[in-house]
PDB file of C-alpha atoms in Angstrom:
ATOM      1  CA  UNK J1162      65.079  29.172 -37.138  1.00 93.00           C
ATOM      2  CA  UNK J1163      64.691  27.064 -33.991  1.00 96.00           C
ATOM      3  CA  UNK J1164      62.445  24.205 -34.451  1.00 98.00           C
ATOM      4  CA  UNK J1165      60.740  21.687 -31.664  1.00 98.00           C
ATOM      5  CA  UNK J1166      60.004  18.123 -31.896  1.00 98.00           C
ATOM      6  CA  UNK J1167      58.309  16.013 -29.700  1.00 98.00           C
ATOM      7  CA  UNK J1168      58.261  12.190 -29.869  1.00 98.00           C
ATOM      8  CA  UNK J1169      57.003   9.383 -27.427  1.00 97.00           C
ATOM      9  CA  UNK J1170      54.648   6.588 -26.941  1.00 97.00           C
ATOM     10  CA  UNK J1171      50.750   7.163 -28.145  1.00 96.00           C
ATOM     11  CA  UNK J1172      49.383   5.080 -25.866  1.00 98.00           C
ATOM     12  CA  UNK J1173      50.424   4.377 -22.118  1.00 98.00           C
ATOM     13  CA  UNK J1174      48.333   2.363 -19.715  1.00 98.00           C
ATOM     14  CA  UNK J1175      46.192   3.993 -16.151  1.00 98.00           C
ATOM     15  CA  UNK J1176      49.094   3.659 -13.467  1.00 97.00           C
ATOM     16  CA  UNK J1177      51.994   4.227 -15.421  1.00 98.00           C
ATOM     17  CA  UNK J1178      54.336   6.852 -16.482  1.00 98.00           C
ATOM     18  CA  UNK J1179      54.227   8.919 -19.535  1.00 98.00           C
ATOM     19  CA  UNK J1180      57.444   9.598 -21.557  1.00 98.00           C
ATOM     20  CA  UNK J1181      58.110  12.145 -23.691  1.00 98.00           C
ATOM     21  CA  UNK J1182      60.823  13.721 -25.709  1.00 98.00           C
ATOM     22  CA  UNK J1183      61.134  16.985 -27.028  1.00 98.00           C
ATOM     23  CA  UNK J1184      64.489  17.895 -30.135  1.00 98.00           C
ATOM     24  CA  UNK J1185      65.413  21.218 -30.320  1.00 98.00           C
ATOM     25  CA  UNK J1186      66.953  21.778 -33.855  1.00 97.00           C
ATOM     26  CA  UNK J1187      68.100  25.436 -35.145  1.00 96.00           C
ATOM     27  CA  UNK J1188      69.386  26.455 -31.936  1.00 95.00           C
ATOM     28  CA  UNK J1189      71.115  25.379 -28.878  1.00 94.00           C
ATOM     29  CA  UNK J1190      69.227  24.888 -25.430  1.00 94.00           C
ATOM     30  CA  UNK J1191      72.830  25.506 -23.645  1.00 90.00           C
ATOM     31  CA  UNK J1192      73.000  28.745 -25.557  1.00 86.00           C
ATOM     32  CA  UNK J1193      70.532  30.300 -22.088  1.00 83.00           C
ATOM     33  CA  UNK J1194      68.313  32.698 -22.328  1.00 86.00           C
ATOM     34  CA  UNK J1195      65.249  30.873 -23.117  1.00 94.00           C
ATOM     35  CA  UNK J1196      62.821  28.595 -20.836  1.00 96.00           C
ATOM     36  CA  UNK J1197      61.979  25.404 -22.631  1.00 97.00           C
ATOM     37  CA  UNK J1198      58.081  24.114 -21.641  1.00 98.00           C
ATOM     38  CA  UNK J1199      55.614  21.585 -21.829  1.00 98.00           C
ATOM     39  CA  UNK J1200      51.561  22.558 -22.694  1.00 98.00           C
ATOM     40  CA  UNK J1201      49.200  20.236 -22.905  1.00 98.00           C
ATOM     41  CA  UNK J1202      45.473  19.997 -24.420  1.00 98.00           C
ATOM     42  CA  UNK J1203      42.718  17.404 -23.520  1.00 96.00           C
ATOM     43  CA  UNK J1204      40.332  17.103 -26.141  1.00 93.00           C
ATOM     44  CA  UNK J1205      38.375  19.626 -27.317  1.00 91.00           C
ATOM     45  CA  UNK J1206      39.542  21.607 -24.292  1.00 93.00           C
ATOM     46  CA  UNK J1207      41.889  24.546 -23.734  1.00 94.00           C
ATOM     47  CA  UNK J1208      45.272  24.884 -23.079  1.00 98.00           C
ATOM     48  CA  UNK J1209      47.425  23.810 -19.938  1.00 98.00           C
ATOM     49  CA  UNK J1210      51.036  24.797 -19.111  1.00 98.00           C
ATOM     50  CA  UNK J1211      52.745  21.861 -17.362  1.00 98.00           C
ATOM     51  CA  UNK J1212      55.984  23.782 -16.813  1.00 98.00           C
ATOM     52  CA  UNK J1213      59.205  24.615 -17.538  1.00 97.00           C
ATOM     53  CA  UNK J1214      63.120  23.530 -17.747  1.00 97.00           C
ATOM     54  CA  UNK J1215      66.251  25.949 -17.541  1.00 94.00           C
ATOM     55  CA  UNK J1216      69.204  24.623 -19.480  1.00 89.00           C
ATOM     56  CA  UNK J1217      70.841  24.409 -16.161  1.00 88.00           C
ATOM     57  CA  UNK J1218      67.980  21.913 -15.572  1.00 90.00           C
ATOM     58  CA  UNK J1219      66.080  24.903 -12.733  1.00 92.00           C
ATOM     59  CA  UNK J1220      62.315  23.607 -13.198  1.00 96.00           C
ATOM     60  CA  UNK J1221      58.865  25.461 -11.968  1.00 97.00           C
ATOM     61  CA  UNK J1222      55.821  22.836 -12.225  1.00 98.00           C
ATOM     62  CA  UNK J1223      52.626  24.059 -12.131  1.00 97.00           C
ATOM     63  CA  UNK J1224      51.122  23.293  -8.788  1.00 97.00           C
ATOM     64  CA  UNK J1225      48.661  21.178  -9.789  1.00 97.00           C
ATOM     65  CA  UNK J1226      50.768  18.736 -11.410  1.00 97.00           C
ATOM     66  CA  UNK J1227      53.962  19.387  -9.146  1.00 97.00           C
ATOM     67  CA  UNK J1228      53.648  15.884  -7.535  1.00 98.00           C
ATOM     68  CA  UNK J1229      53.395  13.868 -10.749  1.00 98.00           C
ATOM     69  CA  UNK J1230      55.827  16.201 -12.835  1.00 98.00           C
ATOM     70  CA  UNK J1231      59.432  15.807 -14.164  1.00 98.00           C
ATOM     71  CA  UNK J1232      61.135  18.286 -16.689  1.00 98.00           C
ATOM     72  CA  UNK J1233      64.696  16.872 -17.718  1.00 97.00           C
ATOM     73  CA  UNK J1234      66.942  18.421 -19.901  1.00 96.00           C
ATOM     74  CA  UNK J1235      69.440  16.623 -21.896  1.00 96.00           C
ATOM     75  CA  UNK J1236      72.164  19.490 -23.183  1.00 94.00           C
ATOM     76  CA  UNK J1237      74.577  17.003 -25.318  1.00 95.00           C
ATOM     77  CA  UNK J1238      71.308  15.549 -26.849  1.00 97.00           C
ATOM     78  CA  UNK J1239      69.827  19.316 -27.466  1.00 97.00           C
ATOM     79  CA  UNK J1240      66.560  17.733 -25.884  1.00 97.00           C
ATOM     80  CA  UNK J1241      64.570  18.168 -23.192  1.00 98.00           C
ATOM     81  CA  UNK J1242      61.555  15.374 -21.780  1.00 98.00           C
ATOM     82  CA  UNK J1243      58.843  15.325 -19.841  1.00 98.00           C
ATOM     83  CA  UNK J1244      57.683  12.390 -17.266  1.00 98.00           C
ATOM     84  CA  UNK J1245      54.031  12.147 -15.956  1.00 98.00           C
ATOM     85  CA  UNK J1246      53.539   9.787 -13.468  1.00 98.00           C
ATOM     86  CA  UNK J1247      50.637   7.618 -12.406  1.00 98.00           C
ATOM     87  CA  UNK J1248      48.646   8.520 -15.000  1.00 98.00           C
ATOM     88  CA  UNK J1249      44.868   7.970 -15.933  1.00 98.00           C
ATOM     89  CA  UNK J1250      42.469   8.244 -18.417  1.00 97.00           C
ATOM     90  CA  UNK J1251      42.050  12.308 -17.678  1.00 97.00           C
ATOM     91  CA  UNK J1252      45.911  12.693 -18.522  1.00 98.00           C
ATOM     92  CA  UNK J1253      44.952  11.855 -22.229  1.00 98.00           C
ATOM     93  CA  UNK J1254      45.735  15.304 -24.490  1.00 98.00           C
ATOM     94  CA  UNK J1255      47.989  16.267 -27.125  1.00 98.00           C
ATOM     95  CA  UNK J1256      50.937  17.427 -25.897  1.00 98.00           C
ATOM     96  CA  UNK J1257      53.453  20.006 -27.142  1.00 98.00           C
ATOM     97  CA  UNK J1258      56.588  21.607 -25.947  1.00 98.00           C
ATOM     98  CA  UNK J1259      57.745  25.028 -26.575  1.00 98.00           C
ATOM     99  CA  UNK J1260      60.248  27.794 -26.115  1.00 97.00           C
ATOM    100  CA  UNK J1261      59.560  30.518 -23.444  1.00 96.00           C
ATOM    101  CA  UNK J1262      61.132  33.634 -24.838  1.00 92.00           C
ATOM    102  CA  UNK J1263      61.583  36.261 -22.591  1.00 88.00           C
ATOM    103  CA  UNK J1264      61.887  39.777 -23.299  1.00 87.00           C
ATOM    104  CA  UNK J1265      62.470  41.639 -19.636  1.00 81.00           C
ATOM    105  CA  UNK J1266      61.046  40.151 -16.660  1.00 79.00           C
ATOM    106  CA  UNK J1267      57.236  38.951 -17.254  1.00 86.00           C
ATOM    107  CA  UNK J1268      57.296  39.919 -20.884  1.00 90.00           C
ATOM    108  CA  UNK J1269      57.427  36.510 -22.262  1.00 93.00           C
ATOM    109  CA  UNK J1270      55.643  34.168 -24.137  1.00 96.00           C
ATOM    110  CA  UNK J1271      55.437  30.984 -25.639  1.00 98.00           C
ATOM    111  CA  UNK J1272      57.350  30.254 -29.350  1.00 96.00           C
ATOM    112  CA  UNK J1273      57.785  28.488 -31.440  1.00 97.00           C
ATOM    113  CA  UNK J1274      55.505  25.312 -30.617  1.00 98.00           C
ATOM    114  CA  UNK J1275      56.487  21.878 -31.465  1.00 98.00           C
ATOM    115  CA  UNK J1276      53.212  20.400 -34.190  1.00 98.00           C
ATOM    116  CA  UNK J1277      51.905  18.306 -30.761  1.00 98.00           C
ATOM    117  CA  UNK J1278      51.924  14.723 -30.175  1.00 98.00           C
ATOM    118  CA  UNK J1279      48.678  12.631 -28.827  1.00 98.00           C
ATOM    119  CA  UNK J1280      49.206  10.446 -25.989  1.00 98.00           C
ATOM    120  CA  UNK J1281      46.277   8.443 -25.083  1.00 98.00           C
ATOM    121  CA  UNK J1282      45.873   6.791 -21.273  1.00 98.00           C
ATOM    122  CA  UNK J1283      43.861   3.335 -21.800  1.00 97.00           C
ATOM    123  CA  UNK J1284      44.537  -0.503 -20.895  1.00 96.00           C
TER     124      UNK J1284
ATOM    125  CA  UNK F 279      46.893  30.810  -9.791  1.00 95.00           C
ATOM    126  CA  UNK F 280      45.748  33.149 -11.888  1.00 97.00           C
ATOM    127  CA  UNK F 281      42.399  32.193 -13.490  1.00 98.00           C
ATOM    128  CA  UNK F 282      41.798  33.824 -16.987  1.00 98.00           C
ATOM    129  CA  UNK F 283      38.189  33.928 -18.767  1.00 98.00           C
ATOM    130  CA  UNK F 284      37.540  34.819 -22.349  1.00 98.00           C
ATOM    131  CA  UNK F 285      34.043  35.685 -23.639  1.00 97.00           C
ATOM    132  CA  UNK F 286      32.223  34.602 -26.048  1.00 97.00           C
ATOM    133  CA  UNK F 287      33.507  31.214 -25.925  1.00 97.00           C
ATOM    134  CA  UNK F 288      32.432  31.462 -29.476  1.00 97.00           C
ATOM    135  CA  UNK F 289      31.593  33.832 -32.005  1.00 97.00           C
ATOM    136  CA  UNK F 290      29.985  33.844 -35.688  1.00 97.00           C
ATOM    137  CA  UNK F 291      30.983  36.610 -38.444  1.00 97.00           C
ATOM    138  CA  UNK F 292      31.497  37.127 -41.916  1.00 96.00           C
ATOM    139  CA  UNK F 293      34.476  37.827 -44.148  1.00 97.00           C
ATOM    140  CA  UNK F 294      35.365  41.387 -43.576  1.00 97.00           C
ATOM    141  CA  UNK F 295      33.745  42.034 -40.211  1.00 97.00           C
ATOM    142  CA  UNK F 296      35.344  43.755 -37.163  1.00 98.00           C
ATOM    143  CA  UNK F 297      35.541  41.208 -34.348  1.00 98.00           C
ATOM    144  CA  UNK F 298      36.767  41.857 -30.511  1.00 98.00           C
ATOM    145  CA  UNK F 299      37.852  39.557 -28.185  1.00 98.00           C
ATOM    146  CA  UNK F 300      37.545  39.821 -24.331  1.00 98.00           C
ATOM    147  CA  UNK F 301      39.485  38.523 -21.801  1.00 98.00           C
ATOM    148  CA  UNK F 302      40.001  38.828 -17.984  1.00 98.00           C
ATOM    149  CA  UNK F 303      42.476  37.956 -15.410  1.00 98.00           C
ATOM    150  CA  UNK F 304      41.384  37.362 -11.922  1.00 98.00           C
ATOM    151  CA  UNK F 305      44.008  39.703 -10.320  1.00 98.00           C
ATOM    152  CA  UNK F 306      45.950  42.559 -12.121  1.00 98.00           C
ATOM    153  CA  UNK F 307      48.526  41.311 -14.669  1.00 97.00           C
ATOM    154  CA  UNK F 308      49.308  44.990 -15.600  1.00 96.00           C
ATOM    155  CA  UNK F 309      50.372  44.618 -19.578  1.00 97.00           C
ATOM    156  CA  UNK F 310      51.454  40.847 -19.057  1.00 97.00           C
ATOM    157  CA  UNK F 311      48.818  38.899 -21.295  1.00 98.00           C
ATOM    158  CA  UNK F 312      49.529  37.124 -24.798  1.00 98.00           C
ATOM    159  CA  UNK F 313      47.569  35.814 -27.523  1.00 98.00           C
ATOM    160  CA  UNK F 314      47.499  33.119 -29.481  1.00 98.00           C
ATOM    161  CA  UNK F 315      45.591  31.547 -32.561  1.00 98.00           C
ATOM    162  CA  UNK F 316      45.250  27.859 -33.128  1.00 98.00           C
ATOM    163  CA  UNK F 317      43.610  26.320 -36.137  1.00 97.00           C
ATOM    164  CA  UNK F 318      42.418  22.471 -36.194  1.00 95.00           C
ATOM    165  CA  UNK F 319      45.363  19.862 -35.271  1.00 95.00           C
ATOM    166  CA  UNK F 320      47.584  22.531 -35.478  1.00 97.00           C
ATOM    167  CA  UNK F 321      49.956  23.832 -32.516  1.00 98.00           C
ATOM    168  CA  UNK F 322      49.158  27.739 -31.137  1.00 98.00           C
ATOM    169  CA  UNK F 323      50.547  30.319 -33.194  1.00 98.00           C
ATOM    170  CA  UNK F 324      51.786  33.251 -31.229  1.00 98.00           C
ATOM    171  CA  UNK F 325      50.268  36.650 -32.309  1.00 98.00           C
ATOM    172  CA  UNK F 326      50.432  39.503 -29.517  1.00 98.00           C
ATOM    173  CA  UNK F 327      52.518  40.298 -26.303  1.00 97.00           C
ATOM    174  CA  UNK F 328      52.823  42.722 -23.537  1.00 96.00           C
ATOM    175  CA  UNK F 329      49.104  43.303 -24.466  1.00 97.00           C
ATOM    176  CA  UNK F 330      49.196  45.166 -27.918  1.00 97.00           C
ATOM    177  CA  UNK F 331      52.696  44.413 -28.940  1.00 97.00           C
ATOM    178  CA  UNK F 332      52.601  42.017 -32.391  1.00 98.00           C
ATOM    179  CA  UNK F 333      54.657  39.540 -33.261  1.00 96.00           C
ATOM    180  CA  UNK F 334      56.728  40.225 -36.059  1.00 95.00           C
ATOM    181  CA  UNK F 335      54.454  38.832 -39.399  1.00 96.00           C
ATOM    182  CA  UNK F 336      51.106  39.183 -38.005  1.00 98.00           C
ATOM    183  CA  UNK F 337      48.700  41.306 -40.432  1.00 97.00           C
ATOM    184  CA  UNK F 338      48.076  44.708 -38.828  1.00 97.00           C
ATOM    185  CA  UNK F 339      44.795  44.043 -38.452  1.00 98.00           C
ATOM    186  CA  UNK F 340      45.114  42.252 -35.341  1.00 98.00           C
ATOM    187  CA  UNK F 341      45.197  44.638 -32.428  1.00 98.00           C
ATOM    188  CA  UNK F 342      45.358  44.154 -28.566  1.00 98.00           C
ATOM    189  CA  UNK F 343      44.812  46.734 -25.574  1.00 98.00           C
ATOM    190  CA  UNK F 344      43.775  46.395 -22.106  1.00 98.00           C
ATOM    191  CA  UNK F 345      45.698  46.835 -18.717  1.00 98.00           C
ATOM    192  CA  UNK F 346      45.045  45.315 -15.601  1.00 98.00           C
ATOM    193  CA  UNK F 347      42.704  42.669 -15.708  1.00 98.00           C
ATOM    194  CA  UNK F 348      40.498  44.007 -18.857  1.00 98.00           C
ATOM    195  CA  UNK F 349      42.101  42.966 -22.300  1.00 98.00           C
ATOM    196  CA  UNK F 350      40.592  42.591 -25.967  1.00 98.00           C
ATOM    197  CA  UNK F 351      41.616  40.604 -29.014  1.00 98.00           C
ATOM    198  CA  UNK F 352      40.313  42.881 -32.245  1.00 98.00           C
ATOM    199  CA  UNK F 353      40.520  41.316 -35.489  1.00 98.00           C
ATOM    200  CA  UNK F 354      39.422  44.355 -38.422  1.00 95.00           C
ATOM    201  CA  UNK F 355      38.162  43.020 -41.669  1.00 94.00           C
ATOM    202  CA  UNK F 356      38.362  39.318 -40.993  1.00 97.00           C
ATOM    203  CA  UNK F 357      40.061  37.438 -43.777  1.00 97.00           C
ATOM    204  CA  UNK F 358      39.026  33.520 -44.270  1.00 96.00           C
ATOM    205  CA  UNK F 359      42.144  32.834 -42.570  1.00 96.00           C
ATOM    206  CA  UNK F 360      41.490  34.272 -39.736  1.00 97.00           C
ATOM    207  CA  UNK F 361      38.681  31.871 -38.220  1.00 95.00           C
ATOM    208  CA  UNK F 362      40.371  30.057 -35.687  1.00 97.00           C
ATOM    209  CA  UNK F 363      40.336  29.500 -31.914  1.00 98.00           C
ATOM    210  CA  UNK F 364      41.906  32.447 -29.864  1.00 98.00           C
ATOM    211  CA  UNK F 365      43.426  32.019 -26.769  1.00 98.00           C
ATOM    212  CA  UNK F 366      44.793  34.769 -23.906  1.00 98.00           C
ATOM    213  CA  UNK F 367      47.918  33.584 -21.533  1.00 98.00           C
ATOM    214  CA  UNK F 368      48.935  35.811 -18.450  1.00 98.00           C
ATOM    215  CA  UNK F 369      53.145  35.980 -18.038  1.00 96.00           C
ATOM    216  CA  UNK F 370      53.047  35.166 -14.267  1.00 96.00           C
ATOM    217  CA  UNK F 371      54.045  31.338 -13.529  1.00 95.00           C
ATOM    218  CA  UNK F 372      52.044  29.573 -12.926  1.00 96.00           C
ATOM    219  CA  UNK F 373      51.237  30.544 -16.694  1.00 97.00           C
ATOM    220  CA  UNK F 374      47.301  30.139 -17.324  1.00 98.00           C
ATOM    221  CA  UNK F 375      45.189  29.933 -20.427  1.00 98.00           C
ATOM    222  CA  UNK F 376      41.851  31.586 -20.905  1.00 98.00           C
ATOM    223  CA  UNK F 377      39.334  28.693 -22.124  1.00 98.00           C
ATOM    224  CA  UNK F 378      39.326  29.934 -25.562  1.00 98.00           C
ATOM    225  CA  UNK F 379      37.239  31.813 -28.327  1.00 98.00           C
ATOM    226  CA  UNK F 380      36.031  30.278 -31.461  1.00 98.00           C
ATOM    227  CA  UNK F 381      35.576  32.025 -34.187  1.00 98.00           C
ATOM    228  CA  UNK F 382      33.584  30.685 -36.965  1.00 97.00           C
ATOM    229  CA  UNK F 383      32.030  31.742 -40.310  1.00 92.00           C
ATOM    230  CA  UNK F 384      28.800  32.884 -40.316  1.00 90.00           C
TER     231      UNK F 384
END
């Protein structure tokens, strides 16, 4: 079954840009039908969707994020990143990607998950 | 965006206890509200669609209803397994997150 993977710096420094990488393995993201996402958790705290990637790289950013946001999608790679600029000490969660599986319209949801990775903003 | 709020944030109950769940969506999301459960360092695990549809491998006794903006988690006889954090998602992007419900043994 399809499988996610994220992988990336732990640590990035106030200012900068965050990198990260998620592998798709078990399926392919060219294959369509699917939205491929980024979540992320502070800690202790609840859940935040980022947003979302089409394989024909068509993105929706949440709007609160929007300005600092990039979703990429790499089709010969089967991978798909995510770029958060100008970070600071508040952009400090675990973050994981995930599939968007849609059913019909807004039936849709969010699996599988990748296991997270922790990215920590500090100098 | 669509804000969602769960209540209790947390909750304390025994093994074999009937637990519910609430959750509300600040506009109507007619049927369009997941659930997830998430354990300790673990990533969400998906659970319910559409409401009250489960995902295929989730024990029967997890139920969801609700329309609207009114929608409960119910967990019957809670199994140690069970106590988690549960969290409701509504389908419309922006996607939102309620704030969460833990569960916890009493």
């Amino acid at each position: 079954q399809v499988q996610l993977q994220e992988s990336g710096p732990g640590l990035v420094k106030p200012s900068q840009t965050l990198s990260l990488t998620c592998s798709v393995s078990g399926g392919s993201i060219s294959s369509g039908g699917y939205y491929w996402s980024w979540i992320r958790q502070q800690p202790g705290k609840g859940l935040e969707w980022i947003g979302y990637i089409y394989y024909s790289a068509s993105t929706y950013y949440t709007p609160s994020l929007r300005s600092r946001v990039t979703i990429s999608v790499d089709t010969s790679k089967n991978q798909f990143s995510l770029k958060l600029s100008s970070v600071t000490a508040a952009d400090s969660a675990v973050y994981f990607c995930a599939r968007v599986r849609t059913v019909a319209g807004l039936i849709n949801w969010f699996d599988p998950w990748g296991q997270g990775t922790l990215v920590t903003v500090s100098s | 965006d669509i804000q969602m709020t769960q209540s209790p944030s947390s909750l304390s109950a025994s093994v074999g206890d009937r637990v519910t769940i609430a959750c509300r969506a600040s506009q109507n999301i007619s049927s369009y509200l997941n659930w997830y459960q998430q354990k300790p360092g673990k990533a969400p695990k998906f659970l319910i669609y559409a409401a009250y549809n489960l995902q295929s491998g989730v024990p029967s006794r997890f139920s969801g209803s609700g329309s609207g903006t009114d929608f409960t988690l119910t967990i019957t006889s809670l199994q140690p397994e069970d106590f988690a954090t549960y969290y409701c998602q509504q389908s419309y992007v922006p996607y939102t997150f309620g704030q969460g419900t833990k569960l916890e043994i009493k």
